[in-house]
Coordinates of C-alpha atoms and ligand atoms in Angstrom, one line a residue:
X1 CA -13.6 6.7 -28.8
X2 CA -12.7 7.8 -25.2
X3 CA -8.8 7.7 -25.4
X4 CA -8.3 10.6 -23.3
X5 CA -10.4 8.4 -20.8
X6 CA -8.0 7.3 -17.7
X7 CA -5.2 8.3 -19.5
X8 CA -4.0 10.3 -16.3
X9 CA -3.6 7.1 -14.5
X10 CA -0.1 5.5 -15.0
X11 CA -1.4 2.3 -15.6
X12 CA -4.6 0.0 -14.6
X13 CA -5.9 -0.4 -11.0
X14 CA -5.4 -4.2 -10.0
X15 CA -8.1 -6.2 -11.2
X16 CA -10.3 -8.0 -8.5
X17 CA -8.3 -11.0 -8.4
X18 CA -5.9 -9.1 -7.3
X19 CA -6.9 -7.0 -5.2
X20 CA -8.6 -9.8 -3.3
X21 CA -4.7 -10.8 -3.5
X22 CA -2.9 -7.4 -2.1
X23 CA -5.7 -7.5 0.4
X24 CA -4.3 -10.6 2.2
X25 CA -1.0 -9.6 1.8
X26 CA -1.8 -6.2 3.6
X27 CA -3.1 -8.5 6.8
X28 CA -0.6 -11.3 6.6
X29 CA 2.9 -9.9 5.5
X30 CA 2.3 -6.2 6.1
X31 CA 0.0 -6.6 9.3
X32 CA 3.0 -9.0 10.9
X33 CA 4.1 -5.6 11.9
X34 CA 2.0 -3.1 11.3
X35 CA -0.6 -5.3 13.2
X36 CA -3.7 -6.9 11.6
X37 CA -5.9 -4.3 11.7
X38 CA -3.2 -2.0 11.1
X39 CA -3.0 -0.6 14.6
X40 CA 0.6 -0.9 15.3
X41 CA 3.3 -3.0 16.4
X42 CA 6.7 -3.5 15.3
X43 CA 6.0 -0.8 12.7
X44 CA 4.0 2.3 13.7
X45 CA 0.4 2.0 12.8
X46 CA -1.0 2.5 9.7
X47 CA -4.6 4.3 9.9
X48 CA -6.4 6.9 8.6
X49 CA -6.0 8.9 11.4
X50 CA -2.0 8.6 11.3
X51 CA -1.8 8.7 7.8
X52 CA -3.2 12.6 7.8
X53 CA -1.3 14.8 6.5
X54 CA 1.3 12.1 4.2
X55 CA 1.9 12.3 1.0
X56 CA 0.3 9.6 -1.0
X57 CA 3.4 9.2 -3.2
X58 CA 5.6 9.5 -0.5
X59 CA 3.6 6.4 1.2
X60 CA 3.9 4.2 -1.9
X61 CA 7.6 5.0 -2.3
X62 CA 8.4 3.6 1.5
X63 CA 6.5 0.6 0.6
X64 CA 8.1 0.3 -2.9
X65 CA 11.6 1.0 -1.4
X66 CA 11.6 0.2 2.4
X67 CA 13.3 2.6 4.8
X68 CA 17.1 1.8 4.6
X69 CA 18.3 0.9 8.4
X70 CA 14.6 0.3 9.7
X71 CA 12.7 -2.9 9.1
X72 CA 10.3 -1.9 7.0
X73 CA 11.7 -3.8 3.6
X74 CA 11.1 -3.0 0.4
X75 CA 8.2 -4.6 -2.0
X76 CA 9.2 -3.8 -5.5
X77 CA 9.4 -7.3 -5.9
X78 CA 6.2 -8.0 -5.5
X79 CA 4.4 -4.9 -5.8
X80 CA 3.9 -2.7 -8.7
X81 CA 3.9 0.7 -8.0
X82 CA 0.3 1.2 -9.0
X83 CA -0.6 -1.3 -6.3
X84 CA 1.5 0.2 -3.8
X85 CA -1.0 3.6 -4.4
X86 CA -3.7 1.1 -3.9
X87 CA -2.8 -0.4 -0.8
X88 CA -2.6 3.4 -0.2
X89 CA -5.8 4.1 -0.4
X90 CA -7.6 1.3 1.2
X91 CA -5.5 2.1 4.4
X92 CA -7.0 5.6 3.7
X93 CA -10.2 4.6 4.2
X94 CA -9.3 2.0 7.2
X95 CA -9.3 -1.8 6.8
X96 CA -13.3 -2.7 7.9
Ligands
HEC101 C1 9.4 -6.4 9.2 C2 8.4 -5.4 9.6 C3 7.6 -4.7 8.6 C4 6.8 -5.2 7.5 C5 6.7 -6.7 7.1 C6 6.2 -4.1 6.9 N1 6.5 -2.9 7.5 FE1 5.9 -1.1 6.9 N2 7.1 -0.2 8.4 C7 7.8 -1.0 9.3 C8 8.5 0.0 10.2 C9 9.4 -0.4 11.3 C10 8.2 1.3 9.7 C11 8.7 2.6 10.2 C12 10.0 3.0 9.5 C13 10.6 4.3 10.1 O1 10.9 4.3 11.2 O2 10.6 5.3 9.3 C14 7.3 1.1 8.6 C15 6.8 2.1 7.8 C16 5.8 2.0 6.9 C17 5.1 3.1 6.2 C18 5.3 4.6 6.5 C19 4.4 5.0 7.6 C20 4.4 6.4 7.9 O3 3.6 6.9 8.7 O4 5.3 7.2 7.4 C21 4.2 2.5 5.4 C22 3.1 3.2 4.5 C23 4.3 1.1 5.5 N3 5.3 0.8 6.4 C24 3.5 0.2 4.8 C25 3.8 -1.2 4.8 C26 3.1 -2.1 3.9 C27 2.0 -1.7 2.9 C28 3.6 -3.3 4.1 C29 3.3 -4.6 3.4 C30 3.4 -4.6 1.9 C31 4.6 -3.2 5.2 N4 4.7 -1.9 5.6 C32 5.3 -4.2 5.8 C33 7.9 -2.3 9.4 C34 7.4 -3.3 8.5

């Protein structure tokens, strides 16, 4: 038995359905500000580059809980927070 085995993750990565899901919600819904390909607009852009130096929980509590007075909303409605750290990641490693 490997019990111990990814017990240091909270819970499961998204599955691929899913993540073929938060995938277009990244471009659509997130990218209607941040910009399609995450360069910037509305809302500051999101790339590797700019994304040096943040703290990964930090960046999946903003888009969990939105910055009050600032139009970036919150997605706990629709996001758990292990997807959030996903979303993390892939704009980590750049959208291709
Ligand atoms: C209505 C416009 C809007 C939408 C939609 C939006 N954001 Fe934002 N977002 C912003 C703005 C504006 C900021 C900057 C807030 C500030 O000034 O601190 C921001 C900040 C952020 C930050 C922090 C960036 C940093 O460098 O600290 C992250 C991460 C982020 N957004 C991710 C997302 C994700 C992921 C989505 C989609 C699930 C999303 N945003 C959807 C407007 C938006």
């Amino acid at each position: 038995m490997f019990l111990a085995c990814g017990a240091s993750f909270g819970a499961e990565p998204p599955t691929p359905v899913r993540q073929t899901e938060l995938m277009t919600l990244l471009k659509h819904d997130c990218g209607s500000c941040h910009g399609l390909t995450m360069k910037g607009g509305l809302g500051p852009p999101l790339l590797p580059d700019t994304l040096t130096g943040k703290d990964d929980q930090e960046l999946a509590r903003i888009i969990l809980d939105g910055v009050p007075g600032k139009p970036m909303p919150p997605w706990r409605f629709e996001l758990q927070p292990e997807e959030a750290r996903w979303l993390v990641d892939r704009l980590r490693e750049g959208l291709k």
